[in-house]
PDB file of C-alpha atoms in Angstrom:
ATOM      1  CA  THR A 280     -46.693 105.272 154.843  1.00  0.00           C
ATOM      2  CA  GLU A 281     -47.815 101.646 155.015  1.00  0.00           C
ATOM      3  CA  ILE A 282     -45.854 100.657 151.919  1.00  0.00           C
ATOM      4  CA  GLU A 283     -42.677 102.212 153.324  1.00  0.00           C
ATOM      5  CA  GLU A 284     -43.179 100.248 156.556  1.00  0.00           C
ATOM      6  CA  ALA A 285     -43.480  97.039 154.521  1.00  0.00           C
ATOM      7  CA  VAL A 286     -40.128  97.560 152.755  1.00  0.00           C
ATOM      8  CA  ARG A 287     -37.240  95.439 154.074  1.00  0.00           C
ATOM      9  CA  VAL A 288     -33.614  95.955 153.082  1.00  0.00           C
ATOM     10  CA  LYS A 289     -30.769  93.484 153.598  1.00  0.00           C
ATOM     11  CA  VAL A 290     -27.136  94.318 152.923  1.00  0.00           C
ATOM     12  CA  GLY A 291     -24.713  91.427 152.907  1.00  0.00           C
ATOM     13  CA  GLY A 292     -27.408  89.198 154.428  1.00  0.00           C
ATOM     14  CA  THR A 293     -28.104  91.490 157.398  1.00  0.00           C
ATOM     15  CA  GLU A 294     -31.470  93.259 157.639  1.00  0.00           C
ATOM     16  CA  LEU A 295     -31.090  97.001 158.101  1.00  0.00           C
ATOM     17  CA  SER A 296     -33.075  99.042 160.601  1.00  0.00           C
ATOM     18  CA  ASP A 297     -35.404 101.748 159.267  1.00  0.00           C
ATOM     19  CA  SER A 298     -32.876 104.419 160.269  1.00  0.00           C
ATOM     20  CA  GLU A 299     -30.234 102.935 157.947  1.00  0.00           C
ATOM     21  CA  TYR A 300     -32.149 103.654 154.727  1.00  0.00           C
ATOM     22  CA  THR A 301     -34.830 105.898 153.262  1.00  0.00           C
ATOM     23  CA  VAL A 302     -37.552 104.760 150.870  1.00  0.00           C
ATOM     24  CA  THR A 303     -37.373 107.294 148.039  1.00  0.00           C
ATOM     25  CA  GLN A 304     -39.856 105.747 145.598  1.00  0.00           C
ATOM     26  CA  VAL A 305     -42.529 103.038 145.696  1.00  0.00           C
ATOM     27  CA  ASP A 306     -44.280 103.205 142.339  1.00  0.00           C
ATOM     28  CA  PRO A 307     -43.760 101.641 139.817  1.00  0.00           C
ATOM     29  CA  PHE A 308     -40.835 100.067 141.721  1.00  0.00           C
ATOM     30  CA  VAL A 309     -39.227 100.398 145.138  1.00  0.00           C
ATOM     31  CA  GLU A 310     -36.157 102.589 145.408  1.00  0.00           C
ATOM     32  CA  VAL A 311     -34.178 103.141 148.593  1.00  0.00           C
ATOM     33  CA  THR A 312     -31.243 105.325 149.549  1.00  0.00           C
ATOM     34  CA  LEU A 313     -28.811 103.763 152.002  1.00  0.00           C
ATOM     35  CA  VAL A 314     -27.259 105.887 154.750  1.00  0.00           C
ATOM     36  CA  ASP A 315     -23.923 104.080 154.413  1.00  0.00           C
ATOM     37  CA  ALA A 316     -22.656 102.804 151.082  1.00  0.00           C
ATOM     38  CA  PRO A 317     -21.911  99.070 151.105  1.00  0.00           C
ATOM     39  CA  GLY A 318     -18.634  97.668 149.913  1.00  0.00           C
ATOM     40  CA  ILE A 319     -18.130  96.841 146.248  1.00  0.00           C
ATOM     41  CA  GLY A 320     -19.712  93.509 145.382  1.00  0.00           C
ATOM     42  CA  THR A 321     -21.928  93.411 148.495  1.00  0.00           C
ATOM     43  CA  GLU A 322     -25.349  91.896 147.803  1.00  0.00           C
ATOM     44  CA  ILE A 323     -28.348  94.157 148.472  1.00  0.00           C
ATOM     45  CA  GLU A 324     -31.822  92.684 148.770  1.00  0.00           C
ATOM     46  CA  ILE A 325     -34.966  94.842 148.790  1.00  0.00           C
ATOM     47  CA  SER A 326     -38.308  93.189 149.477  1.00  0.00           C
ATOM     48  CA  ILE A 327     -41.868  94.079 150.381  1.00  0.00           C
ATOM     49  CA  VAL A 328     -43.606  92.116 153.116  1.00  0.00           C
ATOM     50  CA  LYS A 329     -47.107  91.095 152.072  1.00  0.00           C
ATOM     51  CA  SER A 330     -49.802  89.379 154.048  1.00  0.00           C
ATOM     52  CA  THR A 331     -53.125  87.711 153.434  1.00  0.00           C
ATOM     53  CA  VAL A 332     -56.222  88.238 155.543  1.00  0.00           C
ATOM     54  CA  MET A 333     -57.651  84.980 156.884  1.00  0.00           C
ATOM     55  CA  TYR A 334     -60.865  86.372 158.368  1.00  0.00           C
ATOM     56  CA  ALA A 335     -63.687  88.304 156.731  1.00  0.00           C
ATOM     57  CA  GLN A 336     -63.895  91.789 158.219  1.00  0.00           C
ATOM     58  CA  GLY A 337     -66.731  92.691 160.578  1.00  0.00           C
ATOM     59  CA  VAL A 338     -68.761  95.891 160.322  1.00  0.00           C
ATOM     60  CA  SER A 339     -66.860  97.633 163.118  1.00  0.00           C
ATOM     61  CA  THR A 340     -64.296  94.950 164.049  1.00  0.00           C
ATOM     62  CA  ALA A 341     -61.303  93.258 162.481  1.00  0.00           C
ATOM     63  CA  SER A 342     -63.184  89.946 162.194  1.00  0.00           C
ATOM     64  CA  ASN A 343     -66.769  88.954 161.536  1.00  0.00           C
ATOM     65  CA  GLY A 344     -66.691  86.619 164.546  1.00  0.00           C
ATOM     66  CA  ILE A 345     -66.835  83.394 162.522  1.00  0.00           C
ATOM     67  CA  ALA A 346     -64.260  80.722 163.414  1.00  0.00           C
ATOM     68  CA  LEU A 347     -61.315  80.359 160.999  1.00  0.00           C
ATOM     69  CA  GLN A 348     -62.347  76.854 159.908  1.00  0.00           C
ATOM     70  CA  GLU A 349     -65.741  78.278 158.842  1.00  0.00           C
ATOM     71  CA  GLN A 350     -64.411  81.321 156.976  1.00  0.00           C
ATOM     72  CA  THR A 351     -64.892  81.600 153.220  1.00  0.00           C
ATOM     73  CA  THR A 352     -61.934  83.874 152.403  1.00  0.00           C
ATOM     74  CA  SER A 353     -59.538  82.467 149.819  1.00  0.00           C
ATOM     75  CA  ALA A 354     -56.733  82.285 152.417  1.00  0.00           C
ATOM     76  CA  ALA A 355     -58.894  80.348 154.885  1.00  0.00           C
ATOM     77  CA  ARG A 356     -60.123  78.020 152.137  1.00  0.00           C
ATOM     78  CA  PHE A 357     -56.501  77.345 151.151  1.00  0.00           C
ATOM     79  CA  ILE A 358     -55.638  76.299 154.708  1.00  0.00           C
ATOM     80  CA  THR A 359     -58.602  73.922 154.894  1.00  0.00           C
ATOM     81  CA  GLY A 360     -57.813  72.455 151.464  1.00  0.00           C
ATOM     82  CA  ASP A 361     -60.898  73.895 149.772  1.00  0.00           C
ATOM     83  CA  SER A 362     -59.024  76.174 147.385  1.00  0.00           C
TER      84      SER A 362
END
């Protein structure tokens, strides 16, 4: 699913590939099962990558065709200093 694709796992500072873990739960929190157990005391970091849409969506396209500097989305307004 999309949420599983957004999950990133680092073990000892190295990001794991998708084949090195399985997302076993996403709500109300993310839970993963690692293929290989890390050593005792090894730091594990689990994060979810999020993004913000800069452009307003068109009817049948990803963008409404208006230039970024003229967009009224909150992300675009932040960039132009109008937030």
